[in-house]
Amino acid sequence: MDAADVPDDLVNVLFTEEQIQGRLRELAVEIETDYAGKDLLIVGILRGAVMVMADLARSFSRHLEMDWMAVSSYGSGTKSSGVVRILKDLDTDISGRHVVIVDEIIDTGLTLSWLTANLASRTPASVEICTLLRKPEALTMQVDVKYVGWDIPNEFVVGYGLDYRERYRNLRDIGTLAPHVYS
């Protein structure tokens, strides 16, 4: 689905599919350089990070392993509930492993702050975060993010895995959702 398929639902397009793919290739190069000669496990956060994780992984020119977690702090609304729940845990033992958490967006920072601490307690060699988008103005928790695609304003965005009530995930671009859709 393209932005042209839902023109009345978007205020504007922030990033096109081409821009997203280009930035993910750049992030993959950064990560590959930092982990040269090391085994790497990337952990995608379901469901939003599916697109980011898949395209980031395909941008690597080396072997890596992937696993998934599902955590929630949103429910079906547009604001974080403040409570983090694990819905699906890792299948992989991360003890002694280099782990990069891959997410599509950091909003308040609550989920990734909690998740980073949770994974760090499992004695990995390292844990870093890679996110396509970050909202610095919305952060309420300190989160050290090593790899950031873009910083964006504190607006409700959809597309490329980001949803509103499970819609818009398959939008190829990322755009600001029109308030009339969610108010």
PDB file of C-alpha atoms in Angstrom:
ATOM      1  CA  MET A   1       0.000   0.000   0.000  1.00  0.00           C
ATOM      2  CA  ASP A   2       1.279   3.448  -0.896  1.00  0.00           C
ATOM      3  CA  ALA A   3       0.510   6.838   0.637  1.00  0.00           C
ATOM      4  CA  ALA A   4      -1.541   7.551  -2.503  1.00  0.00           C
ATOM      5  CA  ASP A   5      -3.897   4.731  -1.415  1.00  0.00           C
ATOM      6  CA  VAL A   6      -4.800   6.557   1.843  1.00  0.00           C
ATOM      7  CA  PRO A   7      -4.392  10.273   1.034  1.00  0.00           C
ATOM      8  CA  ASP A   8      -7.121  11.467   3.400  1.00  0.00           C
ATOM      9  CA  ASP A   9      -5.601   9.545   6.326  1.00  0.00           C
ATOM     10  CA  LEU A  10      -2.173  11.199   6.252  1.00  0.00           C
ATOM     11  CA  VAL A  11      -1.205  14.774   7.019  1.00  0.00           C
ATOM     12  CA  ASN A  12       2.113  14.292   5.235  1.00  0.00           C
ATOM     13  CA  VAL A  13       4.693  11.689   4.267  1.00  0.00           C
ATOM     14  CA  LEU A  14       7.816  11.923   6.431  1.00  0.00           C
ATOM     15  CA  PHE A  15       9.884   9.226   4.712  1.00  0.00           C
ATOM     16  CA  THR A  16       9.406   7.402   1.441  1.00  0.00           C
ATOM     17  CA  GLU A  17      10.127   3.735   0.927  1.00  0.00           C
ATOM     18  CA  GLU A  18      13.328   4.653  -0.940  1.00  0.00           C
ATOM     19  CA  GLN A  19      14.543   6.876   1.910  1.00  0.00           C
ATOM     20  CA  ILE A  20      13.804   4.141   4.442  1.00  0.00           C
ATOM     21  CA  GLN A  21      15.657   1.491   2.446  1.00  0.00           C
ATOM     22  CA  GLY A  22      18.657   3.784   2.025  1.00  0.00           C
ATOM     23  CA  ARG A  23      18.833   4.590   5.729  1.00  0.00           C
ATOM     24  CA  LEU A  24      18.550   0.904   6.689  1.00  0.00           C
ATOM     25  CA  ARG A  25      21.478   0.091   4.382  1.00  0.00           C
ATOM     26  CA  GLU A  26      23.513   2.801   6.147  1.00  0.00           C
ATOM     27  CA  LEU A  27      22.585   1.437   9.586  1.00  0.00           C
ATOM     28  CA  ALA A  28      23.545  -2.103   8.504  1.00  0.00           C
ATOM     29  CA  VAL A  29      26.994  -0.855   7.458  1.00  0.00           C
ATOM     30  CA  GLU A  30      27.446   0.881  10.840  1.00  0.00           C
ATOM     31  CA  ILE A  31      26.427  -2.235  12.752  1.00  0.00           C
ATOM     32  CA  GLU A  32      28.577  -4.522  10.589  1.00  0.00           C
ATOM     33  CA  THR A  33      31.594  -2.296  11.193  1.00  0.00           C
ATOM     34  CA  ASP A  34      31.022  -2.236  14.957  1.00  0.00           C
ATOM     35  CA  TYR A  35      30.610  -6.024  15.150  1.00  0.00           C
ATOM     36  CA  ALA A  36      33.303  -7.063  12.679  1.00  0.00           C
ATOM     37  CA  GLY A  37      34.593 -10.504  13.617  1.00  0.00           C
ATOM     38  CA  LYS A  38      31.853 -11.048  16.217  1.00  0.00           C
ATOM     39  CA  ASP A  39      28.784 -13.238  16.106  1.00  0.00           C
ATOM     40  CA  LEU A  40      25.716 -11.047  16.109  1.00  0.00           C
ATOM     41  CA  LEU A  41      22.136 -11.715  17.170  1.00  0.00           C
ATOM     42  CA  ILE A  42      19.535  -9.168  16.170  1.00  0.00           C
ATOM     43  CA  VAL A  43      16.303  -9.238  18.154  1.00  0.00           C
ATOM     44  CA  GLY A  44      13.224  -7.766  16.539  1.00  0.00           C
ATOM     45  CA  ILE A  45      10.349  -6.428  18.606  1.00  0.00           C
ATOM     46  CA  LEU A  46       7.058  -7.750  17.257  1.00  0.00           C
ATOM     47  CA  ARG A  47       4.935  -6.630  15.527  1.00  0.00           C
ATOM     48  CA  GLY A  48       6.004  -3.175  14.543  1.00  0.00           C
ATOM     49  CA  ALA A  49       9.626  -3.986  13.791  1.00  0.00           C
ATOM     50  CA  VAL A  50       8.878  -6.751  11.274  1.00  0.00           C
ATOM     51  CA  MET A  51       9.485  -4.542   8.229  1.00  0.00           C
ATOM     52  CA  VAL A  52      12.542  -2.844   9.746  1.00  0.00           C
ATOM     53  CA  MET A  53      14.047  -6.136  10.905  1.00  0.00           C
ATOM     54  CA  ALA A  54      13.529  -7.889   7.572  1.00  0.00           C
ATOM     55  CA  ASP A  55      14.953  -5.083   5.461  1.00  0.00           C
ATOM     56  CA  LEU A  56      17.806  -4.359   7.883  1.00  0.00           C
ATOM     57  CA  ALA A  57      18.794  -8.049   7.932  1.00  0.00           C
ATOM     58  CA  ARG A  58      18.746  -8.204   4.126  1.00  0.00           C
ATOM     59  CA  SER A  59      21.071  -5.183   4.045  1.00  0.00           C
ATOM     60  CA  PHE A  60      23.854  -7.061   5.853  1.00  0.00           C
ATOM     61  CA  SER A  61      26.642  -8.602   3.808  1.00  0.00           C
ATOM     62  CA  ARG A  62      27.495 -11.150   6.505  1.00  0.00           C
ATOM     63  CA  HIS A  63      25.834 -13.907   8.492  1.00  0.00           C
ATOM     64  CA  LEU A  64      23.788 -13.012  11.534  1.00  0.00           C
ATOM     65  CA  GLU A  65      21.163 -14.679  13.663  1.00  0.00           C
ATOM     66  CA  MET A  66      17.676 -13.370  14.323  1.00  0.00           C
ATOM     67  CA  ASP A  67      15.164 -13.882  17.095  1.00  0.00           C
ATOM     68  CA  TRP A  68      11.965 -12.139  18.113  1.00  0.00           C
ATOM     69  CA  MET A  69      10.276 -10.821  21.222  1.00  0.00           C
ATOM     70  CA  ALA A  70       6.804  -9.432  21.616  1.00  0.00           C
ATOM     71  CA  VAL A  71       6.316  -6.830  24.310  1.00  0.00           C
ATOM     72  CA  SER A  72       3.514  -4.388  24.835  1.00  0.00           C
ATOM     73  CA  SER A  73       2.963  -1.100  26.575  1.00  0.00           C
ATOM     74  CA  TYR A  74       0.309   0.307  24.258  1.00  0.00           C
ATOM     75  CA  GLY A  75      -2.770  -1.873  24.021  1.00  0.00           C
ATOM     76  CA  SER A  76      -4.889  -0.479  21.177  1.00  0.00           C
ATOM     77  CA  GLY A  77      -4.504   3.222  21.911  1.00  0.00           C
ATOM     78  CA  THR A  78      -2.139   5.934  20.738  1.00  0.00           C
ATOM     79  CA  LYS A  79      -0.313   6.479  24.058  1.00  0.00           C
ATOM     80  CA  SER A  80       1.774   4.130  26.170  1.00  0.00           C
ATOM     81  CA  SER A  81      -0.029   2.542  29.113  1.00  0.00           C
ATOM     82  CA  GLY A  82       3.136   2.643  31.234  1.00  0.00           C
ATOM     83  CA  VAL A  83       3.121  -1.115  31.914  1.00  0.00           C
ATOM     84  CA  VAL A  84       5.416  -3.423  29.923  1.00  0.00           C
ATOM     85  CA  ARG A  85       4.409  -7.039  29.366  1.00  0.00           C
ATOM     86  CA  ILE A  86       6.329  -9.829  27.602  1.00  0.00           C
ATOM     87  CA  LEU A  87       3.967 -11.514  25.181  1.00  0.00           C
ATOM     88  CA  LYS A  88       6.639 -13.679  23.504  1.00  0.00           C
ATOM     89  CA  ASP A  89      10.124 -14.260  24.890  1.00  0.00           C
ATOM     90  CA  LEU A  90      13.331 -15.140  23.058  1.00  0.00           C
ATOM     91  CA  ASP A  91      13.920 -18.679  21.856  1.00  0.00           C
ATOM     92  CA  THR A  92      17.691 -18.086  21.928  1.00  0.00           C
ATOM     93  CA  ASP A  93      19.997 -18.130  24.955  1.00  0.00           C
ATOM     94  CA  ILE A  94      21.788 -14.772  24.776  1.00  0.00           C
ATOM     95  CA  SER A  95      24.409 -15.563  27.399  1.00  0.00           C
ATOM     96  CA  GLY A  96      27.752 -14.262  26.112  1.00  0.00           C
ATOM     97  CA  ARG A  97      26.165 -13.055  22.851  1.00  0.00           C
ATOM     98  CA  HIS A  98      26.319  -9.661  21.167  1.00  0.00           C
ATOM     99  CA  VAL A  99      22.698  -8.519  20.874  1.00  0.00           C
ATOM    100  CA  VAL A 100      21.216  -5.637  18.918  1.00  0.00           C
ATOM    101  CA  ILE A 101      17.558  -4.935  19.680  1.00  0.00           C
ATOM    102  CA  VAL A 102      15.740  -3.748  16.542  1.00  0.00           C
ATOM    103  CA  ASP A 103      12.609  -1.634  16.915  1.00  0.00           C
ATOM    104  CA  GLU A 104      10.664   0.623  14.615  1.00  0.00           C
ATOM    105  CA  ILE A 105      10.173   3.560  17.006  1.00  0.00           C
ATOM    106  CA  ILE A 106      11.140   4.844  20.426  1.00  0.00           C
ATOM    107  CA  ASP A 107       8.391   6.968  21.879  1.00  0.00           C
ATOM    108  CA  THR A 108       8.472   7.354  25.694  1.00  0.00           C
ATOM    109  CA  GLY A 109      11.435   4.994  26.029  1.00  0.00           C
ATOM    110  CA  LEU A 110       9.657   2.960  28.696  1.00  0.00           C
ATOM    111  CA  THR A 111       9.482  -0.283  26.719  1.00  0.00           C
ATOM    112  CA  LEU A 112      13.085  -0.256  25.515  1.00  0.00           C
ATOM    113  CA  SER A 113      14.464   0.905  28.862  1.00  0.00           C
ATOM    114  CA  TRP A 114      12.719  -2.027  30.539  1.00  0.00           C
ATOM    115  CA  LEU A 115      13.642  -4.456  27.760  1.00  0.00           C
ATOM    116  CA  THR A 116      17.321  -3.470  27.750  1.00  0.00           C
ATOM    117  CA  ALA A 117      17.526  -4.036  31.514  1.00  0.00           C
ATOM    118  CA  ASN A 118      15.710  -7.357  31.157  1.00  0.00           C
ATOM    119  CA  LEU A 119      18.078  -8.610  28.446  1.00  0.00           C
ATOM    120  CA  ALA A 120      21.154  -7.284  30.275  1.00  0.00           C
ATOM    121  CA  SER A 121      20.186  -9.473  33.245  1.00  0.00           C
ATOM    122  CA  ARG A 122      20.635 -12.521  30.977  1.00  0.00           C
ATOM    123  CA  THR A 123      24.436 -11.934  30.804  1.00  0.00           C
ATOM    124  CA  PRO A 124      24.958 -11.116  27.131  1.00  0.00           C
ATOM    125  CA  ALA A 125      28.353  -9.867  25.930  1.00  0.00           C
ATOM    126  CA  SER A 126      26.618  -6.628  24.898  1.00  0.00           C
ATOM    127  CA  VAL A 127      23.176  -5.164  24.264  1.00  0.00           C
ATOM    128  CA  GLU A 128      22.600  -2.209  21.948  1.00  0.00           C
ATOM    129  CA  ILE A 129      19.516  -0.689  20.365  1.00  0.00           C
ATOM    130  CA  CYS A 130      18.782   0.086  16.728  1.00  0.00           C
ATOM    131  CA  THR A 131      15.603   2.014  15.930  1.00  0.00           C
ATOM    132  CA  LEU A 132      14.341   3.456  12.710  1.00  0.00           C
ATOM    133  CA  LEU A 133      12.606   6.376  14.449  1.00  0.00           C
ATOM    134  CA  ARG A 134      12.974   8.175  17.769  1.00  0.00           C
ATOM    135  CA  LYS A 135      10.817  10.922  19.283  1.00  0.00           C
ATOM    136  CA  PRO A 136      13.194  12.887  21.546  1.00  0.00           C
ATOM    137  CA  GLU A 137      10.407  15.200  22.767  1.00  0.00           C
ATOM    138  CA  ALA A 138       8.313  12.232  23.952  1.00  0.00           C
ATOM    139  CA  LEU A 139      11.059  10.486  25.942  1.00  0.00           C
ATOM    140  CA  THR A 140      10.265  10.047  29.624  1.00  0.00           C
ATOM    141  CA  MET A 141      12.961   7.428  30.295  1.00  0.00           C
ATOM    142  CA  GLN A 142      16.671   7.625  29.525  1.00  0.00           C
ATOM    143  CA  VAL A 143      17.461   5.125  26.771  1.00  0.00           C
ATOM    144  CA  ASP A 144      20.908   4.750  25.236  1.00  0.00           C
ATOM    145  CA  VAL A 145      20.316   4.170  21.533  1.00  0.00           C
ATOM    146  CA  LYS A 146      23.380   3.452  19.452  1.00  0.00           C
ATOM    147  CA  TYR A 147      21.755   3.300  16.008  1.00  0.00           C
ATOM    148  CA  VAL A 148      19.006   5.764  15.045  1.00  0.00           C
ATOM    149  CA  GLY A 149      17.498   6.154  11.598  1.00  0.00           C
ATOM    150  CA  TRP A 150      15.861   9.517  12.240  1.00  0.00           C
ATOM    151  CA  ASP A 151      14.656  11.715  15.064  1.00  0.00           C
ATOM    152  CA  ILE A 152      11.091  12.865  14.427  1.00  0.00           C
ATOM    153  CA  PRO A 153       8.617  15.275  16.047  1.00  0.00           C
ATOM    154  CA  ASN A 154       6.221  14.007  18.692  1.00  0.00           C
ATOM    155  CA  GLU A 155       3.421  13.198  16.250  1.00  0.00           C
ATOM    156  CA  PHE A 156       1.451  10.007  15.666  1.00  0.00           C
ATOM    157  CA  VAL A 157       3.066   8.246  12.703  1.00  0.00           C
ATOM    158  CA  VAL A 158       2.071   5.158  10.757  1.00  0.00           C
ATOM    159  CA  GLY A 159       3.449   2.990   7.995  1.00  0.00           C
ATOM    160  CA  TYR A 160       6.322   0.607   7.519  1.00  0.00           C
ATOM    161  CA  GLY A 161       5.257  -1.493  10.508  1.00  0.00           C
ATOM    162  CA  LEU A 162       3.838   1.361  12.579  1.00  0.00           C
ATOM    163  CA  ASP A 163       0.123   0.989  13.106  1.00  0.00           C
ATOM    164  CA  TYR A 164      -3.033   2.484  14.443  1.00  0.00           C
ATOM    165  CA  ARG A 165      -5.361  -0.294  15.610  1.00  0.00           C
ATOM    166  CA  GLU A 166      -3.474  -2.782  13.419  1.00  0.00           C
ATOM    167  CA  ARG A 167      -3.985  -0.695  10.274  1.00  0.00           C
ATOM    168  CA  TYR A 168      -1.318   1.004   8.125  1.00  0.00           C
ATOM    169  CA  ARG A 169       1.471  -1.496   8.962  1.00  0.00           C
ATOM    170  CA  ASN A 170       1.762  -2.410   5.276  1.00  0.00           C
ATOM    171  CA  LEU A 171       2.045   1.221   4.147  1.00  0.00           C
ATOM    172  CA  ARG A 172       5.417   1.446   2.381  1.00  0.00           C
ATOM    173  CA  ASP A 173       6.047   5.040   3.479  1.00  0.00           C
ATOM    174  CA  ILE A 174       5.975   6.593   6.947  1.00  0.00           C
ATOM    175  CA  GLY A 175       3.541   9.440   7.433  1.00  0.00           C
ATOM    176  CA  THR A 176       1.821  11.500  10.083  1.00  0.00           C
ATOM    177  CA  LEU A 177      -1.666  10.157  10.765  1.00  0.00           C
ATOM    178  CA  ALA A 178      -4.444  12.721  10.395  1.00  0.00           C
ATOM    179  CA  PRO A 179      -6.115  13.458  13.768  1.00  0.00           C
ATOM    180  CA  HIS A 180      -9.590  12.806  12.345  1.00  0.00           C
ATOM    181  CA  VAL A 181      -8.622   9.129  11.984  1.00  0.00           C
ATOM    182  CA  TYR A 182      -7.926   8.580  15.700  1.00  0.00           C
ATOM    183  CA  SER A 183      -9.988  11.251  17.485  1.00  0.00           C
TER     184      SER A 183
END
